PDB file of C-alpha atoms and ligand atoms in Angstrom:
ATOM      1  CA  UNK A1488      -6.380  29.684 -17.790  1.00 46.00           C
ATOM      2  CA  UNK A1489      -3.293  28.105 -16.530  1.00 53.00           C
ATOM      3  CA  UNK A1490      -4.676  27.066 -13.089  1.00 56.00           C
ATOM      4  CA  UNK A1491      -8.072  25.666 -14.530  1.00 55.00           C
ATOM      5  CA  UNK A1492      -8.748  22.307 -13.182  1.00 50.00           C
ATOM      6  CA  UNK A1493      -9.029  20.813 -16.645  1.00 57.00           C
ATOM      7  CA  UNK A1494      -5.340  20.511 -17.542  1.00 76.00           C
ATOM      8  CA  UNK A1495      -3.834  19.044 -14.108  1.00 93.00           C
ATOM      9  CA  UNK A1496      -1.542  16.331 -15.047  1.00 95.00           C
ATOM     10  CA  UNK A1497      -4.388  13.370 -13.695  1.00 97.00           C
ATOM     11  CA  UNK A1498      -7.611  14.733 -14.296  1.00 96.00           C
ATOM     12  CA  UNK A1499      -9.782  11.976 -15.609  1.00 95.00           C
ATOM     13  CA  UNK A1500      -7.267   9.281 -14.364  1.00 98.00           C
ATOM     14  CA  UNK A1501      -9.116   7.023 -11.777  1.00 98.00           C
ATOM     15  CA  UNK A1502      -6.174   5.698  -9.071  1.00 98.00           C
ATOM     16  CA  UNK A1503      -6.981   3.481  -6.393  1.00 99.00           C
ATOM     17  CA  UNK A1504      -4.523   3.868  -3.598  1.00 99.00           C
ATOM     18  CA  UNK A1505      -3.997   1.452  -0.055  1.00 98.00           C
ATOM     19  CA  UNK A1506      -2.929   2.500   2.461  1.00 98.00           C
ATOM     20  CA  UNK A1507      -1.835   1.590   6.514  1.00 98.00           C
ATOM     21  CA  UNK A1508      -1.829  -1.632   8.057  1.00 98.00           C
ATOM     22  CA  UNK A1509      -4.823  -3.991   7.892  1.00 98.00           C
ATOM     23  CA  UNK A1510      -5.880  -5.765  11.540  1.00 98.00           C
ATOM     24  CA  UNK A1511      -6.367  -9.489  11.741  1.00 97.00           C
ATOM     25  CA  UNK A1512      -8.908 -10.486  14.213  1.00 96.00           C
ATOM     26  CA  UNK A1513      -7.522 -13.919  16.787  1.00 95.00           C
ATOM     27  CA  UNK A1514     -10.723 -13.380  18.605  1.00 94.00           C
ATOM     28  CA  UNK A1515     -13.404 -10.152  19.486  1.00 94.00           C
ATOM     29  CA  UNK A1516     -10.442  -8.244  21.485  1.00 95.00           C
ATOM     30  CA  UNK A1517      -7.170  -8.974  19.727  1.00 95.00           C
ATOM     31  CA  UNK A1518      -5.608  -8.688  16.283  1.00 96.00           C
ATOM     32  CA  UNK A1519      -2.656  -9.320  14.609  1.00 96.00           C
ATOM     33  CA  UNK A1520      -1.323  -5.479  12.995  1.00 95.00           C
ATOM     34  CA  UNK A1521       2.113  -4.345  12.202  1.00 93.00           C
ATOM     35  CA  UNK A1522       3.695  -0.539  12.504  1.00 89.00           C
ATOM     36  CA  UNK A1523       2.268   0.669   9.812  1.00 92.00           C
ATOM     37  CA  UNK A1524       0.853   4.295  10.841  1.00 94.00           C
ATOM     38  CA  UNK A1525      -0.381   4.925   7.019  1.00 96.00           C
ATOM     39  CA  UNK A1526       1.004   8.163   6.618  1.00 95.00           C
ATOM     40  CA  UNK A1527       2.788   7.613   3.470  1.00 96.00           C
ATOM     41  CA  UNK A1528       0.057   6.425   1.420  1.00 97.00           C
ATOM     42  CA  UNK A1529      -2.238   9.086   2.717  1.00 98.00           C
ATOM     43  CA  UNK A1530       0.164  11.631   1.506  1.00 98.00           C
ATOM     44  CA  UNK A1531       0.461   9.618  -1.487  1.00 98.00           C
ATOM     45  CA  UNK A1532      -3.493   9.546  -2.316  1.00 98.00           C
ATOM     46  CA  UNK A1533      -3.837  13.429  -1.379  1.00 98.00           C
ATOM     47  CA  UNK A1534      -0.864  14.310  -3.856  1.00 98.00           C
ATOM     48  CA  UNK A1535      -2.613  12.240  -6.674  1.00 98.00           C
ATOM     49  CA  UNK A1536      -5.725  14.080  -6.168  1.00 98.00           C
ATOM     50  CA  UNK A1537      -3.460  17.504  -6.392  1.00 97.00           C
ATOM     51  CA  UNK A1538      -2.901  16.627  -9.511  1.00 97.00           C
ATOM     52  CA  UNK A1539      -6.626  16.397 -10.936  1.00 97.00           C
ATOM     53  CA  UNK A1540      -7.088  12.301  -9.931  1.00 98.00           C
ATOM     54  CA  UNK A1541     -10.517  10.985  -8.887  1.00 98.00           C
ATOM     55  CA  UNK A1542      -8.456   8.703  -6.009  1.00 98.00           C
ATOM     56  CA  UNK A1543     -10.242   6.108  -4.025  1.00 99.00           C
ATOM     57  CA  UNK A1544      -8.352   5.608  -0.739  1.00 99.00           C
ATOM     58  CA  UNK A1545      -9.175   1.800   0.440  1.00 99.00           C
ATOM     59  CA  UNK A1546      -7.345   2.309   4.686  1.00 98.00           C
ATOM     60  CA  UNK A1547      -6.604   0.028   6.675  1.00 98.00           C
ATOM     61  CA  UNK A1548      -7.208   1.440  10.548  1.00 98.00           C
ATOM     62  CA  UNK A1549      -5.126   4.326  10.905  1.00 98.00           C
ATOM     63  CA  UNK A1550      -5.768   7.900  12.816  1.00 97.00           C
ATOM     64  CA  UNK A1551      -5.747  10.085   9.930  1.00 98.00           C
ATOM     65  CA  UNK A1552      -7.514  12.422   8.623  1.00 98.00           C
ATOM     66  CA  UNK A1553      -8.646  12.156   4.651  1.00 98.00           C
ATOM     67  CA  UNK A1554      -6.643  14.030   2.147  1.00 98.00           C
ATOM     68  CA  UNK A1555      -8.740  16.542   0.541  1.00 96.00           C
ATOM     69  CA  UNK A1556     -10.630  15.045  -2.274  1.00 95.00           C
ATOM     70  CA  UNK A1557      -9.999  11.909  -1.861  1.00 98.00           C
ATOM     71  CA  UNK A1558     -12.608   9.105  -1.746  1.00 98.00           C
ATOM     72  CA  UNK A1559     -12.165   7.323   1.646  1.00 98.00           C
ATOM     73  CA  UNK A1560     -12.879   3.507   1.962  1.00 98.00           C
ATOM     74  CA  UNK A1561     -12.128   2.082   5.774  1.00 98.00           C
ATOM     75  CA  UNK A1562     -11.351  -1.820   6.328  1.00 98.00           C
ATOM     76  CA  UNK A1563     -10.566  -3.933   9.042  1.00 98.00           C
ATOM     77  CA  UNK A1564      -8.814  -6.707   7.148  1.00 98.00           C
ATOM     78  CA  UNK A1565      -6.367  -7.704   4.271  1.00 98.00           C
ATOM     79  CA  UNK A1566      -9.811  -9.932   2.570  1.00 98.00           C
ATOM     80  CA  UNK A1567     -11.930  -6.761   3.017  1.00 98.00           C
ATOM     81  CA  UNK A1568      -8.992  -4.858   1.574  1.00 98.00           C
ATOM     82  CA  UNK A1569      -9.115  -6.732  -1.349  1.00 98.00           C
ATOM     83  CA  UNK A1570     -12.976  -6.795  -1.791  1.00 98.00           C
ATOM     84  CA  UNK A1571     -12.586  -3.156  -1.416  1.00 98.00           C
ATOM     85  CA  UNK A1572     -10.080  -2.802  -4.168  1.00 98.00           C
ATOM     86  CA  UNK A1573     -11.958  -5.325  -6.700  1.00 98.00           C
ATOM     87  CA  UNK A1574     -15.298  -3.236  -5.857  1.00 98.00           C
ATOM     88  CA  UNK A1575     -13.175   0.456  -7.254  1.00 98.00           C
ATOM     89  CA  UNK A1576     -11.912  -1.090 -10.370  1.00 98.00           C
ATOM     90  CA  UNK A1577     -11.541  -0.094 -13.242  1.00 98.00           C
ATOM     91  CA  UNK A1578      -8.855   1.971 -12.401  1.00 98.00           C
ATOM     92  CA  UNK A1579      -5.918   3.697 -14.719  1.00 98.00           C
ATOM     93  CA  UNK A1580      -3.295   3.592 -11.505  1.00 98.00           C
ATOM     94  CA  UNK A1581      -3.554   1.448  -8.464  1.00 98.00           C
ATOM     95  CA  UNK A1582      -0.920   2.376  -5.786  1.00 98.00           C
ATOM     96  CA  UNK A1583      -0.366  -0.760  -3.135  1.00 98.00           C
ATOM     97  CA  UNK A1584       1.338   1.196   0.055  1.00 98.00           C
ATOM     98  CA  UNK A1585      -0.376  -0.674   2.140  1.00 98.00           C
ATOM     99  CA  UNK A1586       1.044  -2.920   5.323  1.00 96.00           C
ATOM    100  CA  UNK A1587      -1.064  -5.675   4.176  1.00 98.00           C
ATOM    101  CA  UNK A1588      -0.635  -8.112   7.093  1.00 98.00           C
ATOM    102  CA  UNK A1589       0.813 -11.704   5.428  1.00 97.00           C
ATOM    103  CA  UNK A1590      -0.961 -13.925   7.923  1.00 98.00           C
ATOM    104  CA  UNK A1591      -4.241 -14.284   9.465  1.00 97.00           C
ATOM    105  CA  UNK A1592      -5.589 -16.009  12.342  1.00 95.00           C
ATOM    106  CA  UNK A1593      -7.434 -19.784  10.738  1.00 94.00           C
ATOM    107  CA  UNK A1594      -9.953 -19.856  13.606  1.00 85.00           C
ATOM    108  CA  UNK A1595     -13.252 -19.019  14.758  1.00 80.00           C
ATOM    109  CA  UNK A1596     -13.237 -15.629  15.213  1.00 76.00           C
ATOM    110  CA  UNK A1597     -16.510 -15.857  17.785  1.00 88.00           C
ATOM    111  CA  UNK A1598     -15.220 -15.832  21.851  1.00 90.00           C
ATOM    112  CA  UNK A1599     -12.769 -14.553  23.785  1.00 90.00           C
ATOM    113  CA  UNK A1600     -10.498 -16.529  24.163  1.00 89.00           C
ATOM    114  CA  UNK A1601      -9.744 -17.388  27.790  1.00 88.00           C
ATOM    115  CA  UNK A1602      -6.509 -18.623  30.171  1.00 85.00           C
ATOM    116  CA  UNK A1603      -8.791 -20.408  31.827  1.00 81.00           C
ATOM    117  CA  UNK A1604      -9.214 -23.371  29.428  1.00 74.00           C
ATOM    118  CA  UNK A1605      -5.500 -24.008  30.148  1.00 78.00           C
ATOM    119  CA  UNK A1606      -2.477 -24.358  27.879  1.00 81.00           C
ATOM    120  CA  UNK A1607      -1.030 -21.966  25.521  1.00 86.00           C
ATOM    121  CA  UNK A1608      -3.993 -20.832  22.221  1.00 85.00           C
ATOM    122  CA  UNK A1609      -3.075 -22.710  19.624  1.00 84.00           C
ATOM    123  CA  UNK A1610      -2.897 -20.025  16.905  1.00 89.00           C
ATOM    124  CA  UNK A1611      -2.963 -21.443  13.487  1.00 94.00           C
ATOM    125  CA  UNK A1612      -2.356 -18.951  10.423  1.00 96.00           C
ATOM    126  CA  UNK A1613      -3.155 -19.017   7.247  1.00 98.00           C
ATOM    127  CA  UNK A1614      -1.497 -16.633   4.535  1.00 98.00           C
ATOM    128  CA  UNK A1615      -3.930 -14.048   3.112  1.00 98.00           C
ATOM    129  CA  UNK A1616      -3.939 -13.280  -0.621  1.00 98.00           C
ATOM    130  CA  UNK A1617      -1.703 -10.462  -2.424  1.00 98.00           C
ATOM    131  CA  UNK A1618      -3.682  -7.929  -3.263  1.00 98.00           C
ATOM    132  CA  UNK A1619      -0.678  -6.030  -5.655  1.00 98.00           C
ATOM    133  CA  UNK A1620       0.025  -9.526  -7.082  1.00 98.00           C
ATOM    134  CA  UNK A1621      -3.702  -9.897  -7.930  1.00 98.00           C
ATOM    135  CA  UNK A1622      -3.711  -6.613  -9.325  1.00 98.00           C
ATOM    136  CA  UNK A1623      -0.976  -6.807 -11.429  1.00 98.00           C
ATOM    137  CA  UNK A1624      -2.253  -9.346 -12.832  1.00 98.00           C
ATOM    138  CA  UNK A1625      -5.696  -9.391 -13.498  1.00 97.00           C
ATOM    139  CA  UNK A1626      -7.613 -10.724 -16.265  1.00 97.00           C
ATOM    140  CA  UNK A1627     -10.066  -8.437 -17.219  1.00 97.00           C
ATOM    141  CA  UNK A1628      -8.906  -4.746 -15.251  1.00 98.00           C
ATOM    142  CA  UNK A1629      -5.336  -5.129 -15.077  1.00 98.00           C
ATOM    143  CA  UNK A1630      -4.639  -0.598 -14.194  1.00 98.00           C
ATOM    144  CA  UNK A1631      -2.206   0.338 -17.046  1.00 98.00           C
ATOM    145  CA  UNK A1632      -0.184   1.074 -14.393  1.00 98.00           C
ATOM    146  CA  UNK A1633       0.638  -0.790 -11.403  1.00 98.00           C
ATOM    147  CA  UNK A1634       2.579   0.427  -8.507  1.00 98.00           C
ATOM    148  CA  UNK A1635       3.523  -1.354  -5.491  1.00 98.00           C
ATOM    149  CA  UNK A1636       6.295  -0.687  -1.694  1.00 97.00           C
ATOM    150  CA  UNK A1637       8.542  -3.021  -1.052  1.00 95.00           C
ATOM    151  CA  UNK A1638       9.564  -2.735   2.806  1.00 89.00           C
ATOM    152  CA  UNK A1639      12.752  -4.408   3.661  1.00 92.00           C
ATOM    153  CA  UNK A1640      15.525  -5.313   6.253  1.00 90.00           C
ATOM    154  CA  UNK A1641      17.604  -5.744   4.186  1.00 93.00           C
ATOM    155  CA  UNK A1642      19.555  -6.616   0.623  1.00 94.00           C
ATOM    156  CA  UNK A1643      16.374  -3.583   0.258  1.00 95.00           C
ATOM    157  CA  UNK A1644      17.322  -2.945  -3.798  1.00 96.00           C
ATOM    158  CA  UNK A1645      17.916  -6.751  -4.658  1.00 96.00           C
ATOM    159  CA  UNK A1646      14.911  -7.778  -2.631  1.00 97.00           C
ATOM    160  CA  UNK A1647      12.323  -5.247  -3.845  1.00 97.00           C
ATOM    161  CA  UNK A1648      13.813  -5.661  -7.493  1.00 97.00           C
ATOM    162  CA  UNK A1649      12.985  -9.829  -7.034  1.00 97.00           C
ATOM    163  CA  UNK A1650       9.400  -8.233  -5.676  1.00 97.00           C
ATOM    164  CA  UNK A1651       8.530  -6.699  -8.840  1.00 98.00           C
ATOM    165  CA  UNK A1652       9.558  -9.557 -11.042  1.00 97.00           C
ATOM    166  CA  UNK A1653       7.307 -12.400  -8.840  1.00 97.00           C
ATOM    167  CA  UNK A1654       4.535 -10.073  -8.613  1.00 98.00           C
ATOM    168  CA  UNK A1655       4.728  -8.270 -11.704  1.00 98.00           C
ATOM    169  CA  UNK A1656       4.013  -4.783 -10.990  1.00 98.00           C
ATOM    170  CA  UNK A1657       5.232  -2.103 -13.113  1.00 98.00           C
ATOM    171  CA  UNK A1658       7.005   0.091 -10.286  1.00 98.00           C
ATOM    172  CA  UNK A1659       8.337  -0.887  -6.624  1.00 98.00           C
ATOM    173  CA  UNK A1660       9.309   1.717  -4.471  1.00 98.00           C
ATOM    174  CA  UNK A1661      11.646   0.366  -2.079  1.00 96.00           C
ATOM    175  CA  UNK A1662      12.014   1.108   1.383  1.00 91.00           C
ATOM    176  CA  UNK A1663      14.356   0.611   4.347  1.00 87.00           C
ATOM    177  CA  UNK A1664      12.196  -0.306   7.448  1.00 83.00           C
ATOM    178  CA  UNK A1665      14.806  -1.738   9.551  1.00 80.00           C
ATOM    179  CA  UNK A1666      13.635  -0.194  13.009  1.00 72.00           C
ATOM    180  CA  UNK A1667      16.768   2.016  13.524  1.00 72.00           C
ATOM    181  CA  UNK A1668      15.698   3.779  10.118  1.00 73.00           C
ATOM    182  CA  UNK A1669      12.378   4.965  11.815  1.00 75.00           C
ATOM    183  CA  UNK A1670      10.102   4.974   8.343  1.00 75.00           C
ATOM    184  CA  UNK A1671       7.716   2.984   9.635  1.00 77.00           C
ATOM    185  CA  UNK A1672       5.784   5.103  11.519  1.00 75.00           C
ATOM    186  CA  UNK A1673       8.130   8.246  10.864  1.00 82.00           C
ATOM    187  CA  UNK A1674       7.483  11.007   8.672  1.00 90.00           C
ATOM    188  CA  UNK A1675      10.497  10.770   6.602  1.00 91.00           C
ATOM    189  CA  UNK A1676      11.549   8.215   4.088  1.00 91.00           C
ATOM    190  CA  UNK A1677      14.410   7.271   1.518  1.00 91.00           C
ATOM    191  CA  UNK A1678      13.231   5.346  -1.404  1.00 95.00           C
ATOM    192  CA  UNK A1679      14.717   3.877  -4.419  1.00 96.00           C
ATOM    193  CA  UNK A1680      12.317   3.447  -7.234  1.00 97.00           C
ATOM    194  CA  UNK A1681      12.876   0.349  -9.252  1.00 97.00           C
ATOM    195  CA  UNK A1682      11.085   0.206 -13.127  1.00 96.00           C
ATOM    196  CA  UNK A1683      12.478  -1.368 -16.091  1.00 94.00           C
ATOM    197  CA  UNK A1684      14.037   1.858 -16.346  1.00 93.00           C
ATOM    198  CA  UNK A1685      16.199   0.656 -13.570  1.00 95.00           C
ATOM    199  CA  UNK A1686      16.677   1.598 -10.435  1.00 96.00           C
ATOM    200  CA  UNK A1687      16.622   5.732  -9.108  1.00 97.00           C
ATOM    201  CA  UNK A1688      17.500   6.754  -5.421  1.00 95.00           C
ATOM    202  CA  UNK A1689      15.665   9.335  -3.813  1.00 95.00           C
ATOM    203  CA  UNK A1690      17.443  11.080  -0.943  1.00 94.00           C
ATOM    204  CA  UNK A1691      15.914  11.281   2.495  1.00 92.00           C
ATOM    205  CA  UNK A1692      12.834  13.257   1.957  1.00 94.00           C
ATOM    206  CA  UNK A1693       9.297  14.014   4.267  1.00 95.00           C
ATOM    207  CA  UNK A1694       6.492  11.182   3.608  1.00 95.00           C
ATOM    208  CA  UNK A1695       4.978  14.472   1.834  1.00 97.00           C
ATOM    209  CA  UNK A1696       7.893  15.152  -0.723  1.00 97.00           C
ATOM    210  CA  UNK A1697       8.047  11.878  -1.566  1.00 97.00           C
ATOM    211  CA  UNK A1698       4.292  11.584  -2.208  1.00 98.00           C
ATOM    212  CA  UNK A1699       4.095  14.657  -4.622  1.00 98.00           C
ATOM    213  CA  UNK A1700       7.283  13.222  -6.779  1.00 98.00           C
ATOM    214  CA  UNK A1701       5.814  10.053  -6.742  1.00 98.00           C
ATOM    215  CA  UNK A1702       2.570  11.703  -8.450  1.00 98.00           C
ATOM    216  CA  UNK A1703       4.437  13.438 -10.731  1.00 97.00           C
ATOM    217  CA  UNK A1704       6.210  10.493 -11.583  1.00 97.00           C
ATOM    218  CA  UNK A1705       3.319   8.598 -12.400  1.00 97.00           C
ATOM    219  CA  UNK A1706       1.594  11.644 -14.785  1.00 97.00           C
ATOM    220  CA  UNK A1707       4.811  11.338 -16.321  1.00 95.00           C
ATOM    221  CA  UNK A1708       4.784   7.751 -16.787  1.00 94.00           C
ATOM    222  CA  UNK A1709       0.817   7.910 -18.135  1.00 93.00           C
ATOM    223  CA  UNK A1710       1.549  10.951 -20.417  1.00 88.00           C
ATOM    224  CA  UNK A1711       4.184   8.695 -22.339  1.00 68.00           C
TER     225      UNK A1711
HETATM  226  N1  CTP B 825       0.985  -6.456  -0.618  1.00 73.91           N
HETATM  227  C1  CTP B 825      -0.354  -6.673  -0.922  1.00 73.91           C
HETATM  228  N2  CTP B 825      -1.009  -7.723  -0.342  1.00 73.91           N
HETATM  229  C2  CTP B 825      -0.364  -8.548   0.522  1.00 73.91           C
HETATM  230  C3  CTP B 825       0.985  -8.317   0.849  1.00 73.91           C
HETATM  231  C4  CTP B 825       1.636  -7.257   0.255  1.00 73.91           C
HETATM  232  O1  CTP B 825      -0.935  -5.921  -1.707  1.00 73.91           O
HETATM  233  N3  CTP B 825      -1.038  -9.553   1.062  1.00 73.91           N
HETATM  234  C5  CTP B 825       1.680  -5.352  -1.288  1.00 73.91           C
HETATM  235  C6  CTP B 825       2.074  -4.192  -0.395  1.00 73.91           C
HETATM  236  O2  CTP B 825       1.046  -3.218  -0.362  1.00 73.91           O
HETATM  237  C7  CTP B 825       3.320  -3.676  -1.100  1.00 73.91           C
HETATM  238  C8  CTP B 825       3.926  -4.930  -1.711  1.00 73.91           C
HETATM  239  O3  CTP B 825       2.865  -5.878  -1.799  1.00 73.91           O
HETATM  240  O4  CTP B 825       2.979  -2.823  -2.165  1.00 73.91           O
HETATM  241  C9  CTP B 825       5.065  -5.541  -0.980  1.00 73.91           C
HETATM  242  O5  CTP B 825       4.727  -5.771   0.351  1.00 73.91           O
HETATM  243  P1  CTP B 825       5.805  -6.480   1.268  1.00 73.91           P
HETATM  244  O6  CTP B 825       5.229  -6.745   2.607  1.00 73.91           O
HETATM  245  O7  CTP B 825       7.095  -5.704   1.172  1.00 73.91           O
HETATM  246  O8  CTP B 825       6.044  -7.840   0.453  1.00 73.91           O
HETATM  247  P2  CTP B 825       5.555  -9.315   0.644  1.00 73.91           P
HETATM  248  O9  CTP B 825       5.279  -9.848  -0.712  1.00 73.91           O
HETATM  249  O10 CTP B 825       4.446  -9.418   1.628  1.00 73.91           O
HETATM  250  O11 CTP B 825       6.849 -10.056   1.174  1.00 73.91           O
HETATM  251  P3  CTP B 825       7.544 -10.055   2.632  1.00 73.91           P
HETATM  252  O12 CTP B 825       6.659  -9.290   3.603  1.00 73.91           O
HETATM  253  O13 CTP B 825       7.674 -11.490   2.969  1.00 73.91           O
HETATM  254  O14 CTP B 825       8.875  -9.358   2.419  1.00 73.91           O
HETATM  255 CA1   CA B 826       4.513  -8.510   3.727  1.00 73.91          CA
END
């Protein structure tokens, strides 16, 4: 039977996707969180799964619903982010779309923090690790394939090419995210996908068209 289960492109291929932004705590009411609105890598993990994948979803907080079949994990945080991905390995595929935030507040998490002590807070930040870099290149479960987003400004194919190299993932999809582009957050985006193939521009295409080529592209890419 054509349609049986049993010959979809990913079936026994275990892909471990992130996805949205993560939130940094400064103190019990306030974070530090970008625009990230995780649309595209929820599209990205349910597309996967279309295609036969067991897919664990580690999400940041976002207000989405889970693709179907797709193994939701929820964080807070770029470290529980990256316990969450370490706990899902092995993996054959691991998909970084997430916003991970850079920085993180270096303080004591514990009180508010109040005006009324005077002065300005006296936020120090300390850089929070790279989960794709870490991925791509782990010791022991390094997936066979390693995928990671680049979101730029701008120079977006030089930059994202440079991304790839220093963290030595296997595919970057680069992306535009200059506000007046409206991808983060939108529900459209224009990628270029840079391999050692080279570099291939997609035209402007829904979040959702863009996830189901990207699967396709990887059960091409794990069929070779
Ligand atoms: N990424 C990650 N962990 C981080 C930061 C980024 O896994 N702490 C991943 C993202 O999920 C994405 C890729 O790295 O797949 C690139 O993210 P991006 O923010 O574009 O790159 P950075 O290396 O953080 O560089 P910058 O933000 O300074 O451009
Ligand atoms: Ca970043």
């Amino acid at each position: 039977d054509f349609f049986h289960a049993d010959i979809q492109p990913l079936t026994g291929k275990h892909i471990v996707v992130t996805a949205g932004p993560t939130h940094e705590p400064i103190d019990p009411v306030r974070y530090i969180a970008n625009r990230s609105s995780g649309t595209q890598g929820f599209a990205i993990a349910g597309a996967l799964a279309s295609l036969g994948a067991k897919v664990t979803l580690v999400a940041g907080p976002v207000a989405l619903e889970t693709p179907v079949g797709v193994n939701r994990i929820d964080v807070e945080t770029a470290l529980e982010m990256q316990g969450a991905v370490e706990a899902a390995l092995p993996a054959d595929v691991a998909v970084c779309v997430a916003a991970v935030a850079d920085w993180r507040a270096d303080c004591d998490h514990g009180q508010k923090l109040k005006k009324s002590k005077g002065g300005l807070p006296d936020l120090k930040l300390t850089e929070n690790p790279d989960i794709l870099a870490g991925l791509s290149k782990h010791i022991e479960k390094r997936p066979t394939l390693v995928v990671g987003f680049a979101a730029e400004t701008e120079n977006v194919i030089d930059y994202a090419a440079a991304k790839r190299e220093r963290k030595g993932c296997d595919i970057i999809v680069a992306n535009d995210v200059s506000h007046a582009t409206g991808i983060m957050g939108g529900h459209e985006n224009e990628v270029h996908i840079i391999s050692d193939k080279g570099v291939e521009s997609w035209p402007k295409l829904s979040k959702t068209e863009v996830a189901v080529k990207l699967a396709l592209k990887i059960a091409e890419y794990l069929g070779k």
